[in-house]
Tab-separated table of C-alpha atoms and ligand atoms in Angstrom:
chain	number	residue	atom	x	y	z
T	1	MET	CA	-46.826	-60.224	38.280
T	2	GLU	CA	-48.210	-60.894	41.543
T	3	LEU	CA	-48.287	-57.690	43.629
T	4	GLN	CA	-50.856	-58.432	45.847
T	5	LYS	CA	-51.939	-61.120	48.164
T	6	ASN	CA	-54.858	-61.445	49.464
T	7	TYR	CA	-54.124	-60.212	53.290
T	8	LYS	CA	-56.359	-59.807	56.240
T	9	PHE	CA	-55.579	-58.285	59.848
T	10	TRP	CA	-56.781	-59.544	62.844
T	11	PHE	CA	-59.176	-57.832	65.413
T	12	CYS	CA	-58.522	-58.562	68.859
T	13	THR	CA	-60.555	-57.178	72.033
T	14	GLY	CA	-58.340	-57.599	75.131
T	15	SER	CA	-60.738	-57.868	78.068
T	16	GLN	CA	-61.027	-59.647	81.277
T	17	ASP	CA	-63.443	-61.929	83.423
T	18	LEU	CA	-63.812	-59.547	86.511
T	19	TYR	CA	-66.690	-57.834	84.468
T	20	GLY	CA	-69.103	-61.030	84.203
T	21	GLU	CA	-70.666	-62.529	81.508
T	22	GLU	CA	-72.914	-59.834	80.683
T	23	CYS	CA	-70.132	-57.091	79.880
T	24	LEU	CA	-68.217	-59.547	78.247
T	25	ARG	CA	-71.053	-59.997	76.102
T	26	LYS	CA	-71.736	-56.812	74.784
T	27	VAL	CA	-67.788	-56.015	74.551
T	28	ALA	CA	-67.616	-58.852	72.332
T	29	GLU	CA	-70.842	-57.103	70.720
T	30	HIS	CA	-69.173	-54.319	70.364
T	31	SER	CA	-66.283	-55.536	68.420
T	32	ALA	CA	-68.501	-57.228	66.053
T	33	VAL	CA	-70.237	-53.932	65.344
T	34	ILE	CA	-66.266	-52.201	64.528
T	35	VAL	CA	-65.324	-55.257	62.419
T	36	GLU	CA	-68.510	-54.917	60.337
T	37	LYS	CA	-68.236	-51.330	59.818
T	38	PHE	CA	-64.691	-51.286	59.153
T	39	ASN	CA	-65.078	-53.937	56.415
T	40	GLU	CA	-68.203	-52.084	55.137
T	41	SER	CA	-66.713	-48.445	54.935
T	42	GLY	CA	-64.624	-48.666	52.069
T	43	ALA	CA	-61.847	-46.883	53.588
T	44	LEU	CA	-59.458	-50.110	54.084
T	45	PRO	CA	-57.686	-51.594	51.751
T	46	PHE	CA	-57.348	-54.961	53.627
T	47	GLU	CA	-60.162	-56.924	55.194
T	48	VAL	CA	-59.864	-57.165	59.165
T	49	VAL	CA	-61.260	-59.991	60.763
T	50	LEU	CA	-62.836	-60.598	64.195
T	51	LYS	CA	-61.422	-62.934	66.794
T	52	PRO	CA	-62.515	-63.889	70.509
T	53	THR	CA	-62.405	-61.258	73.341
T	54	LEU	CA	-59.033	-61.958	74.468
T	55	ILE	CA	-59.134	-62.649	78.399
T	56	THR	CA	-56.275	-65.170	79.310
T	57	ASN	CA	-52.866	-65.996	79.283
T	58	GLU	CA	-53.522	-68.852	77.250
T	59	VAL	CA	-56.354	-67.264	74.798
T	60	ILE	CA	-53.906	-64.846	73.708
T	61	ARG	CA	-50.535	-66.423	73.381
T	62	ARG	CA	-52.606	-68.843	71.044
T	63	ILE	CA	-54.241	-66.370	69.288
T	64	PHE	CA	-50.879	-64.261	68.361
T	65	ASN	CA	-49.150	-67.778	67.815
T	66	GLU	CA	-52.463	-68.603	65.220
T	67	ALA	CA	-51.456	-64.939	63.467
T	68	ASN	CA	-47.969	-65.808	63.191
T	69	ALA	CA	-48.587	-69.128	61.349
T	70	ASP	CA	-51.389	-67.815	59.345
T	71	GLU	CA	-49.980	-66.929	55.834
T	72	THR	CA	-52.849	-64.723	55.049
T	73	CYS	CA	-52.746	-62.888	57.878
T	74	ALA	CA	-50.720	-59.555	57.821
T	75	GLY	CA	-51.279	-57.711	60.962
T	76	VAL	CA	-53.066	-57.781	64.572
T	77	ILE	CA	-55.315	-55.022	65.515
T	78	VAL	CA	-55.329	-54.611	69.334
T	79	TRP	CA	-58.170	-53.362	71.488
T	80	CYS	CA	-58.600	-52.688	75.146
T	81	HIS	CA	-62.602	-52.402	75.854
T	82	THR	CA	-61.872	-53.031	79.394
T	83	PHE	CA	-59.058	-53.068	81.862
T	84	SER	CA	-56.684	-56.396	80.520
T	85	PRO	CA	-54.091	-56.607	82.985
T	86	ALA	CA	-51.007	-56.554	80.664
T	87	LYS	CA	-49.042	-59.311	82.256
T	88	SER	CA	-51.376	-61.885	80.864
T	89	TRP	CA	-50.035	-60.649	77.193
T	90	ILE	CA	-46.243	-60.999	77.829
T	91	LEU	CA	-46.186	-64.576	76.883
T	92	GLY	CA	-47.978	-63.647	73.544
T	93	LEU	CA	-46.318	-60.999	72.554
T	94	GLN	CA	-42.872	-62.197	72.963
T	95	GLU	CA	-43.842	-64.819	70.454
T	96	TYR	CA	-45.990	-62.517	68.050
T	97	ARG	CA	-43.379	-61.765	65.203
T	98	LYS	CA	-46.288	-59.503	62.772
T	99	PRO	CA	-47.095	-56.013	62.649
T	100	LEU	CA	-49.062	-54.946	65.703
T	101	LEU	CA	-51.401	-51.947	65.638
T	102	HIS	CA	-52.927	-50.190	68.990
T	103	LEU	CA	-56.314	-48.705	67.858
T	104	HIS	CA	-56.868	-46.796	71.065
T	105	THR	CA	-60.755	-46.242	70.627
T	106	GLN	CA	-64.295	-46.669	72.508
T	107	PHE	CA	-67.491	-47.704	71.419
T	108	ASN	CA	-69.489	-44.612	72.287
T	109	GLN	CA	-68.034	-41.332	70.977
T	110	GLU	CA	-70.125	-38.956	73.632
T	111	ILE	CA	-70.207	-39.487	77.582
T	112	PRO	CA	-74.088	-40.435	77.828
T	113	TYR	CA	-74.335	-37.721	80.448
T	114	ASP	CA	-77.818	-38.433	81.521
T	115	THR	CA	-77.185	-42.516	81.993
T	116	ILE	CA	-73.501	-42.824	83.085
T	117	ASP	CA	-73.249	-44.743	85.985
T	118	MET	CA	-70.497	-47.095	87.420
T	119	ASP	CA	-71.335	-49.936	85.309
T	120	PHE	CA	-71.106	-48.189	82.172
T	121	MET	CA	-67.741	-47.334	83.112
T	122	ASN	CA	-66.418	-50.314	84.383
T	123	GLU	CA	-67.620	-51.614	80.843
T	124	ASN	CA	-65.846	-48.759	78.711
T	125	GLN	CA	-62.662	-48.308	79.852
T	126	SER	CA	-59.997	-47.974	77.250
T	127	ALA	CA	-58.737	-44.786	78.815
T	128	HIS	CA	-57.008	-46.551	80.923
T	129	GLY	CA	-56.953	-50.408	79.660
T	130	ASP	CA	-55.403	-49.042	76.826
T	131	ARG	CA	-52.603	-47.456	79.138
T	132	GLU	CA	-52.020	-50.491	81.011
T	133	TRP	CA	-51.540	-52.108	77.548
T	134	GLY	CA	-48.983	-49.710	75.978
T	135	HIS	CA	-47.445	-49.689	79.214
T	136	ILE	CA	-46.550	-53.313	78.430
T	137	VAL	CA	-45.858	-53.101	75.109
T	138	THR	CA	-43.210	-50.395	75.310
T	139	ARG	CA	-41.623	-51.725	78.232
T	140	MET	CA	-40.789	-55.008	76.091
T	141	GLY	CA	-39.899	-52.273	73.223
T	142	ILE	CA	-42.112	-53.728	70.400
T	143	GLU	CA	-42.274	-51.488	67.480
T	144	ARG	CA	-46.163	-50.532	66.555
T	145	LYS	CA	-48.317	-48.210	65.398
T	146	VAL	CA	-50.772	-46.430	67.772
T	147	VAL	CA	-53.601	-44.544	66.464
T	148	VAL	CA	-55.565	-42.309	68.497
T	149	GLY	CA	-59.917	-41.505	68.145
T	150	HIS	CA	-63.314	-42.766	67.615
T	151	TRP	CA	-63.462	-45.485	65.262
T	152	MET	CA	-65.830	-44.223	62.824
T	153	ASP	CA	-63.995	-41.028	62.253
T	154	ALA	CA	-62.992	-40.839	58.663
T	155	LYS	CA	-59.349	-40.047	59.579
T	156	VAL	CA	-59.012	-42.709	62.515
T	157	GLN	CA	-59.941	-44.843	59.519
T	158	GLU	CA	-57.480	-43.143	56.869
T	159	LYS	CA	-54.455	-43.660	59.799
T	160	ILE	CA	-55.572	-47.625	60.109
T	161	ALA	CA	-55.462	-47.510	55.963
T	162	SER	CA	-52.262	-45.997	55.860
T	163	TRP	CA	-50.383	-48.450	58.643
T	164	MET	CA	-51.955	-51.517	56.726
T	165	ARG	CA	-49.679	-50.565	53.650
T	166	THR	CA	-46.902	-50.235	56.078
T	167	ALA	CA	-47.708	-53.744	57.312
T	168	ILE	CA	-47.964	-55.327	54.062
T	169	GLY	CA	-44.174	-53.632	53.018
T	170	ILE	CA	-43.133	-55.417	56.420
T	171	MET	CA	-44.667	-58.898	55.526
T	172	GLU	CA	-43.486	-58.634	51.693
T	173	SER	CA	-40.273	-57.199	52.389
T	174	SER	CA	-38.611	-60.771	53.322
T	175	HIS	CA	-40.147	-61.936	50.183
T	176	ILE	CA	-38.489	-59.894	47.515
T	177	ARG	CA	-35.219	-61.392	45.565
T	178	VAL	CA	-33.422	-59.187	43.414
T	179	MET	CA	-31.298	-60.555	40.193
T	180	ARG	CA	-28.110	-58.750	39.421
T	181	VAL	CA	-26.987	-59.593	36.083
T	182	ALA	CA	-24.482	-57.043	36.576
T	183	ASP	CA	-21.856	-55.956	39.827
T	184	ASN	CA	-22.132	-52.373	41.267
T	185	MET	CA	-20.165	-49.931	38.429
T	186	ARG	CA	-16.708	-49.826	39.067
T	187	ASN	CA	-15.385	-47.193	41.592
T	188	VAL	CA	-19.058	-46.046	42.613
T	189	ALA	CA	-19.219	-46.100	46.585
T	190	VAL	CA	-23.064	-45.189	47.381
T	191	THR	CA	-24.806	-47.939	45.051
T	192	GLU	CA	-22.431	-50.268	47.211
T	193	GLY	CA	-23.734	-52.258	50.302
T	194	ASP	CA	-23.661	-55.075	52.587
T	195	LYS	CA	-25.702	-57.859	50.905
T	196	VAL	CA	-25.411	-60.471	54.172
T	197	GLU	CA	-26.601	-58.028	56.143
T	198	ALA	CA	-29.452	-56.739	54.307
T	199	GLN	CA	-30.819	-60.465	54.305
T	200	ILE	CA	-30.806	-60.318	57.893
T	201	LYS	CA	-32.324	-56.728	58.116
T	202	PHE	CA	-34.714	-56.806	55.481
T	203	GLY	CA	-35.182	-60.675	54.370
T	204	TRP	CA	-34.078	-59.920	50.748
T	205	GLU	CA	-32.401	-62.312	48.488
T	206	ILE	CA	-29.867	-60.504	46.270
T	207	ASP	CA	-28.414	-63.190	43.821
T	208	ALA	CA	-25.909	-62.562	40.872
T	209	TYR	CA	-26.409	-64.469	37.576
T	210	PRO	CA	-23.611	-63.737	34.370
T	211	VAL	CA	-25.057	-61.263	31.784
T	212	ASN	CA	-25.389	-64.040	29.131
T	213	GLU	CA	-27.741	-66.600	30.822
T	214	ILE	CA	-30.297	-63.727	30.593
T	215	ALA	CA	-29.048	-63.028	27.426
T	216	GLY	CA	-29.786	-66.463	26.405
T	217	ALA	CA	-33.176	-66.023	27.316
T	218	VAL	CA	-33.754	-63.166	25.267
T	219	ALA	CA	-32.437	-64.849	22.431
T	220	GLU	CA	-34.641	-67.467	23.087
T	221	VAL	CA	-37.942	-65.519	22.427
T	222	SER	CA	-39.476	-65.727	18.859
T	223	GLU	CA	-39.930	-63.467	16.513
T	224	ALA	CA	-43.623	-64.048	16.098
T	225	ASP	CA	-43.730	-63.013	20.264
T	226	THR	CA	-41.303	-59.992	19.778
T	227	ASN	CA	-43.273	-58.756	16.787
T	228	ALA	CA	-46.625	-59.170	18.575
T	229	LEU	CA	-45.020	-56.912	21.534
T	230	VAL	CA	-44.031	-54.333	19.083
T	231	GLU	CA	-47.617	-54.195	17.811
T	232	GLU	CA	-48.612	-53.313	21.219
T	233	TYR	CA	-45.865	-50.754	21.463
T	234	TYR	CA	-46.654	-49.385	17.917
T	235	ASP	CA	-50.799	-48.955	18.870
T	236	LYS	CA	-49.935	-47.561	22.937
T	237	TYR	CA	-47.146	-45.245	22.190
T	238	GLU	CA	-46.558	-42.017	20.015
T	239	ILE	CA	-43.775	-43.017	17.627
T	240	LEU	CA	-41.155	-40.365	17.203
T	241	LEU	CA	-39.002	-40.855	14.390
T	242	GLU	CA	-36.900	-37.884	14.451
T	243	GLY	CA	-35.599	-38.476	10.679
T	244	ARG	CA	-34.626	-42.459	11.486
T	245	ASP	CA	-35.694	-44.848	8.993
T	246	PRO	CA	-39.087	-46.281	9.999
T	247	GLU	CA	-38.107	-49.674	8.973
T	248	GLU	CA	-34.279	-48.981	11.197
T	249	PHE	CA	-36.570	-47.675	13.954
T	250	ARG	CA	-38.655	-50.560	14.759
T	251	ARG	CA	-35.671	-52.765	14.682
T	252	HIS	CA	-34.456	-50.781	17.567
T	253	VAL	CA	-37.791	-51.315	19.282
T	254	ALA	CA	-37.949	-55.034	18.589
T	255	ALA	CA	-34.601	-55.348	20.298
T	256	GLN	CA	-36.280	-53.581	23.184
T	257	ALA	CA	-39.533	-56.131	22.956
T	258	GLN	CA	-37.499	-59.239	22.764
T	259	ILE	CA	-35.311	-58.148	26.054
T	260	GLU	CA	-38.618	-57.356	27.635
T	261	LEU	CA	-40.349	-60.683	27.090
T	262	GLY	CA	-36.904	-62.451	27.689
T	263	PHE	CA	-36.338	-60.623	31.070
T	264	GLU	CA	-39.595	-61.328	32.161
T	265	ARG	CA	-39.527	-64.813	31.594
T	266	PHE	CA	-36.054	-65.124	32.818
T	267	LEU	CA	-37.313	-63.340	36.152
T	268	GLN	CA	-40.320	-65.247	36.326
T	269	GLU	CA	-38.842	-69.033	35.875
T	270	LYS	CA	-36.299	-67.871	38.857
T	271	ASN	CA	-39.042	-65.841	40.889
T	272	TYR	CA	-37.308	-62.487	41.248
T	273	GLN	CA	-39.123	-59.520	41.622
T	274	ALA	CA	-36.236	-56.911	41.046
T	275	ILE	CA	-33.509	-57.165	38.473
T	276	VAL	CA	-30.597	-54.786	38.491
T	277	THR	CA	-28.329	-54.323	35.089
T	278	HIS	CA	-25.333	-51.862	34.436
T	279	PHE	CA	-24.544	-49.965	31.020
T	280	GLY	CA	-21.212	-51.421	30.962
T	281	ASP	CA	-21.740	-55.279	31.371
T	282	LEU	CA	-24.516	-56.094	28.570
T	283	GLY	CA	-22.780	-59.449	27.271
T	284	SER	CA	-24.583	-60.626	23.988
T	285	LEU	CA	-27.596	-58.247	24.703
T	286	LYS	CA	-27.684	-55.597	21.457
T	287	GLN	CA	-29.185	-52.743	23.850
T	288	LEU	CA	-28.994	-51.409	27.186
T	289	PRO	CA	-32.444	-52.552	28.496
T	290	GLY	CA	-33.984	-49.388	28.011
T	291	LEU	CA	-38.374	-48.925	27.074
T	292	ALA	CA	-37.684	-52.858	28.068
T	293	ILE	CA	-36.983	-51.878	32.050
T	294	GLN	CA	-39.581	-49.293	31.701
T	295	ARG	CA	-42.082	-51.497	31.145
T	296	LEU	CA	-41.043	-54.302	33.403
T	297	MET	CA	-41.323	-51.656	36.430
T	298	GLU	CA	-44.748	-50.327	34.975
T	299	LYS	CA	-45.866	-54.027	36.037
T	300	GLY	CA	-44.325	-53.841	39.549
T	301	TYR	CA	-40.119	-54.969	38.954
T	302	GLY	CA	-38.165	-52.980	41.218
T	303	PHE	CA	-35.350	-51.704	39.418
T	304	GLY	CA	-31.835	-50.459	40.137
T	305	ALA	CA	-29.368	-49.441	37.331
T	306	GLU	CA	-25.217	-49.738	37.454
T	307	GLY	CA	-26.154	-52.337	39.965
T	308	ASP	CA	-27.428	-50.945	42.578
T	309	TRP	CA	-29.764	-53.509	44.430
T	310	LYS	CA	-30.552	-51.544	47.240
T	311	VAL	CA	-32.770	-49.270	44.898
T	312	ALA	CA	-33.882	-52.029	42.919
T	313	ALA	CA	-35.321	-53.955	46.429
T	314	MET	CA	-36.425	-50.272	47.471
T	315	VAL	CA	-38.595	-49.445	44.554
T	316	ARG	CA	-40.111	-53.581	44.963
T	317	LEU	CA	-40.929	-52.249	48.431
T	318	MET	CA	-42.902	-49.182	46.815
T	319	LYS	CA	-44.745	-50.649	44.563
T	320	VAL	CA	-45.980	-53.846	46.585
T	321	MET	CA	-46.693	-51.155	49.337
T	322	THR	CA	-48.893	-49.253	46.718
T	323	ALA	CA	-50.458	-51.947	44.932
T	324	GLY	CA	-53.701	-51.884	43.861
T	325	MET	CA	-54.195	-48.099	45.653
T	326	LYS	CA	-56.885	-46.070	43.688
T	327	ASN	CA	-55.963	-43.077	42.032
T	328	ALA	CA	-52.615	-44.038	42.337
T	329	LYS	CA	-49.681	-41.983	40.653
T	330	GLY	CA	-46.646	-43.826	40.072
T	331	THR	CA	-43.576	-45.343	41.441
T	332	SER	CA	-40.424	-45.208	40.014
T	333	MET	CA	-36.714	-45.465	40.263
T	334	LEU	CA	-34.897	-41.898	39.605
T	335	GLU	CA	-31.733	-39.892	39.440
T	336	ASP	CA	-30.582	-36.328	40.311
T	337	TYR	CA	-29.624	-35.012	37.546
T	338	THR	CA	-29.063	-31.409	36.950
T	339	TYR	CA	-30.727	-28.110	38.549
T	340	ASN	CA	-32.148	-25.094	37.790
T	341	LEU	CA	-30.747	-22.240	39.957
T	342	VAL	CA	-32.952	-19.241	38.856
T	343	PRO	CA	-34.230	-17.706	42.546
T	344	GLY	CA	-37.650	-18.731	43.248
T	345	LYS	CA	-37.377	-21.958	40.814
T	346	GLU	CA	-35.114	-23.900	41.881
T	347	GLY	CA	-35.607	-27.505	41.522
T	348	ILE	CA	-33.854	-30.864	40.532
T	349	LEU	CA	-34.629	-32.122	36.692
T	350	GLN	CA	-34.809	-35.971	37.559
T	351	ALA	CA	-34.086	-38.749	34.735
T	352	HIS	CA	-32.159	-41.624	34.201
T	353	MET	CA	-30.120	-42.877	30.967
T	354	LEU	CA	-33.323	-44.747	29.700
T	355	GLU	CA	-34.812	-46.261	33.104
T	356	VAL	CA	-37.857	-43.934	34.269
T	357	CYS	CA	-41.260	-46.073	34.902
T	358	PRO	CA	-43.962	-44.907	33.038
T	359	SER	CA	-46.571	-45.361	36.100
T	360	ILE	CA	-45.436	-41.709	37.331
T	361	SER	CA	-46.051	-40.125	33.165
T	362	GLU	CA	-48.811	-37.547	32.820
T	363	GLY	CA	-49.748	-36.886	29.059
T	364	PRO	CA	-48.369	-38.766	26.023
T	365	ILE	CA	-46.169	-41.400	26.246
T	366	SER	CA	-43.371	-41.764	22.916
T	367	ILE	CA	-40.581	-43.871	21.640
T	368	LYS	CA	-37.452	-42.380	20.502
T	369	CYS	CA	-34.696	-44.196	19.701
T	370	GLN	CA	-31.467	-41.869	20.201
T	371	PRO	CA	-27.803	-42.581	20.645
T	372	LEU	CA	-26.326	-43.728	24.550
T	373	SER	CA	-23.433	-41.350	25.117
T	374	MET	CA	-21.655	-43.931	27.483
T	375	GLY	CA	-21.509	-47.929	26.671
T	376	ASP	CA	-20.711	-49.500	23.556
T	377	ARG	CA	-24.262	-50.868	21.951
T	378	GLU	CA	-26.744	-49.887	19.313
T	379	ASP	CA	-28.838	-47.177	19.786
T	380	PRO	CA	-31.430	-48.296	22.611
T	381	ALA	CA	-35.110	-47.286	22.055
T	382	ARG	CA	-36.862	-45.774	25.072
T	383	LEU	CA	-40.199	-44.179	26.566
T	384	VAL	CA	-40.022	-40.552	26.637
T	385	PHE	CA	-42.496	-38.450	29.186
T	386	THR	CA	-42.886	-35.982	32.200
T	387	ALA	CA	-44.090	-36.800	35.181
T	388	LYS	CA	-47.306	-35.452	37.135
T	389	GLU	CA	-47.311	-32.640	39.903
T	390	GLY	CA	-47.351	-32.999	43.458
T	391	PRO	CA	-46.257	-34.409	46.664
T	392	GLY	CA	-44.111	-37.605	46.719
T	393	ILE	CA	-41.321	-39.006	48.851
T	394	ALA	CA	-37.686	-39.842	47.522
T	395	ALA	CA	-36.087	-42.295	49.612
T	396	SER	CA	-32.297	-43.727	49.563
T	397	LEU	CA	-31.254	-46.528	51.670
T	398	ILE	CA	-27.616	-45.959	52.282
T	399	ASP	CA	-24.699	-48.544	53.813
T	400	LEU	CA	-22.476	-46.541	56.438
T	401	GLY	CA	-20.431	-49.447	56.962
T	402	THR	CA	-21.727	-50.455	59.901
T	403	ARG	CA	-25.505	-50.294	59.553
T	404	PHE	CA	-27.795	-49.024	57.237
T	405	ARG	CA	-29.490	-45.668	57.384
T	406	LEU	CA	-33.043	-44.598	55.350
T	407	LEU	CA	-33.327	-40.853	54.309
T	408	ILE	CA	-36.590	-39.838	53.192
T	409	ASN	CA	-37.266	-36.656	51.696
T	410	THR	CA	-40.358	-35.188	51.303
T	411	VAL	CA	-40.742	-33.595	47.521
T	412	ASP	CA	-42.899	-30.814	45.711
T	413	CYS	CA	-42.972	-32.372	41.846
T	414	LYS	CA	-43.760	-29.755	39.253
T	415	LYS	CA	-44.121	-28.695	35.817
T	416	VAL	CA	-40.757	-27.414	33.702
T	417	GLU	CA	-41.197	-24.462	32.488
T	418	LYS	CA	-40.594	-25.116	28.874
T	419	PRO	CA	-40.442	-28.271	26.700
T	420	MET	CA	-37.093	-29.786	26.600
T	421	PRO	CA	-37.407	-31.379	22.738
T	422	LYS	CA	-33.772	-32.383	22.364
T	423	LEU	CA	-33.796	-34.075	25.702
T	424	PRO	CA	-34.197	-37.960	25.010
T	425	VAL	CA	-35.258	-39.207	28.410
T	426	ALA	CA	-38.316	-39.434	30.415
T	427	THR	CA	-37.967	-36.814	33.375
T	428	ALA	CA	-39.224	-35.708	36.847
T	429	PHE	CA	-38.849	-32.368	38.479
T	430	TRP	CA	-38.985	-31.227	42.068
T	431	THR	CA	-38.306	-29.056	44.477
T	432	PRO	CA	-37.028	-30.972	48.026
T	433	ARG	CA	-38.816	-29.462	51.615
T	434	PRO	CA	-38.231	-27.444	53.088
T	435	ASP	CA	-36.809	-25.809	50.212
T	436	PHE	CA	-34.240	-26.362	47.745
T	437	ALA	CA	-30.911	-24.997	49.600
T	438	THR	CA	-31.887	-26.663	53.062
T	439	GLY	CA	-33.243	-29.841	51.321
T	440	CYS	CA	-30.094	-30.726	49.397
T	441	GLU	CA	-27.708	-29.625	52.292
T	442	ALA	CA	-29.262	-32.071	54.508
T	443	TRP	CA	-29.714	-34.584	51.906
T	444	ILE	CA	-25.845	-34.272	51.619
T	445	LEU	CA	-24.816	-34.341	55.281
T	446	ALA	CA	-26.890	-37.223	55.911
T	447	GLY	CA	-25.290	-38.947	53.157
T	448	GLY	CA	-28.031	-39.546	50.894
T	449	ALA	CA	-27.266	-41.623	46.942
T	450	HIS	CA	-27.898	-39.594	43.622
T	451	HIS	CA	-30.052	-42.757	43.097
T	452	THR	CA	-33.691	-42.894	44.353
T	453	ALA	CA	-36.914	-44.737	44.581
T	454	PHE	CA	-39.845	-42.241	44.431
T	455	THR	CA	-43.393	-42.574	44.987
T	456	TYR	CA	-46.125	-40.536	44.825
T	457	ASP	CA	-48.562	-42.595	46.580
T	458	LEU	CA	-46.705	-43.496	50.243
T	459	THR	CA	-46.134	-40.768	52.755
T	460	ALA	CA	-42.751	-40.375	54.839
T	461	GLU	CA	-44.971	-41.861	57.604
T	462	GLN	CA	-45.298	-44.962	56.465
T	463	LEU	CA	-42.168	-45.524	54.451
T	464	GLY	CA	-40.425	-44.493	58.037
T	465	ASP	CA	-42.635	-47.066	60.196
T	466	TRP	CA	-41.857	-49.822	57.526
T	467	ALA	CA	-37.524	-48.625	58.494
T	468	ALA	CA	-38.639	-48.957	62.016
T	469	ALA	CA	-40.011	-52.016	62.085
T	470	MET	CA	-36.850	-53.414	60.119
T	471	GLY	CA	-34.883	-51.781	63.321
T	472	ILE	CA	-32.918	-49.458	61.361
T	473	GLU	CA	-31.984	-45.023	61.528
T	474	THR	CA	-34.327	-43.020	59.375
T	475	VAL	CA	-33.612	-39.403	58.480
T	476	TYR	CA	-36.587	-37.390	57.764
T	477	ILE	CA	-35.676	-34.159	55.271
T	478	ASP	CA	-39.280	-32.383	54.871
T	479	GLU	CA	-41.345	-28.832	55.987
T	480	HIS	CA	-39.972	-29.340	59.558
T	481	THR	CA	-35.952	-29.876	58.922
T	482	THR	CA	-33.502	-27.326	59.961
T	483	ILE	CA	-30.045	-28.651	59.851
T	484	ARG	CA	-29.502	-27.694	63.168
T	485	GLU	CA	-31.854	-30.154	63.992
T	486	LEU	CA	-30.931	-32.581	61.363
T	487	LYS	CA	-27.239	-32.362	62.542
T	488	ARG	CA	-28.505	-33.674	66.158
T	489	ASP	CA	-30.741	-36.612	64.416
T	490	LEU	CA	-27.477	-38.078	62.993
T	491	LEU	CA	-25.749	-37.972	66.064
T	492	LEU	CA	-28.216	-39.301	68.238
T	493	GLY	CA	-28.609	-41.999	65.020
T	494	SER	CA	-24.694	-42.466	65.314
T	495	VAL	CA	-25.206	-43.330	69.165
T	496	ALA	CA	-28.381	-45.322	68.372
T	497	TYR	CA	-27.667	-47.580	65.433
T	498	ARG	CA	-24.273	-48.407	66.135
A	1	MN	MN1	-27.390	-44.193	37.485
């Protein structure tokens, strides 16, 4: 499963030829130093590539078009070292189609009090050059990120690094292809949506296949391949027989191993990165894919249950945006299941029938086989564990009939007070910000779903910036949320995003 391409970001410095050769030589020299230090810093997840100083309409237009055409370029970082008349940028910006970061910095950190003269000021005037540039980008209505501060400052580099992952999300969104092997669960509203509009807005391709086509691919997986994977499971996970016959248990586990291999081969052959199933539409599959889907999610596939292609695509998007991240804590589809309403201990127990990604786990992972209360198949094997502590974001993309809205709730994951030995599914437990009651009230008022795409590894800002680039409304629910302000946000959104 390919998760990370060898993307690069271009560094383009704005200037003009008014200041003479000597000044332009220094501008280029300073930019080269910044790019070199960025790449040495280890703070940025992707390489930065220095481009020639942009001084004329022709050069600017050419560089932006080269950036469009270069498949490895995931975005352009612009900084105006000197003044760069912004009309020169109009054609280039009009034709540019990739993520844009405005780095509002300057080469020197401190004013050189003893030596500063007019030449120095003319050479180091991003304080007004970048205002001229920001004006034209705003006037043209182009979505971009602005990062302010000295380029060596660790916080500034962190912000650039954070934006790079948003840029990857913008670039990769249009490569997400979701395979539906079941339609939406009958009568369910929130998992529905306009697939044509999703392709227009996000670039997602969402296709349906008869479930028995993928079930055929499962049936073709050899016994030898299946047994080899079962061995791997038995090495890696604890086996919780709970009184079941070991041979019978192993046969149930083998059914999931065969599904994992068959599904993965089918998805690879047809080039899909996310999949949607439904417990009520399993064709000739012996079990609801549980352990199999959990393992596929861990490998980087998106997943949505009961036909929920929006969640499947969002999980895949999060997997791609967080790929290769040091100390990543995980990303999964989750579902709000049941509450703890004890004062001071309020929270939402997150789970699903089976399909929770083990990337969010902490501690041992076990395999259990238990009957499903829904569906009509044999008892599926599933991975059982509890999730990590710490903050994360739960996202819900909903279709309001005429448009999409993305809800992003910052949540605090906690350990439950006691083990839940009779619960045969993986769980997380969180308290939504700003507090349980306000968070739930805001979520319901904003129309959020019961399925979410959850990650510990992105911030609300990163995902919200992705949504802004897609041109859709974002509703944030976090420590700043009050119901009065949320209602005003929803009202403004209903006017702005018709
Ligand atoms: Mn569900």
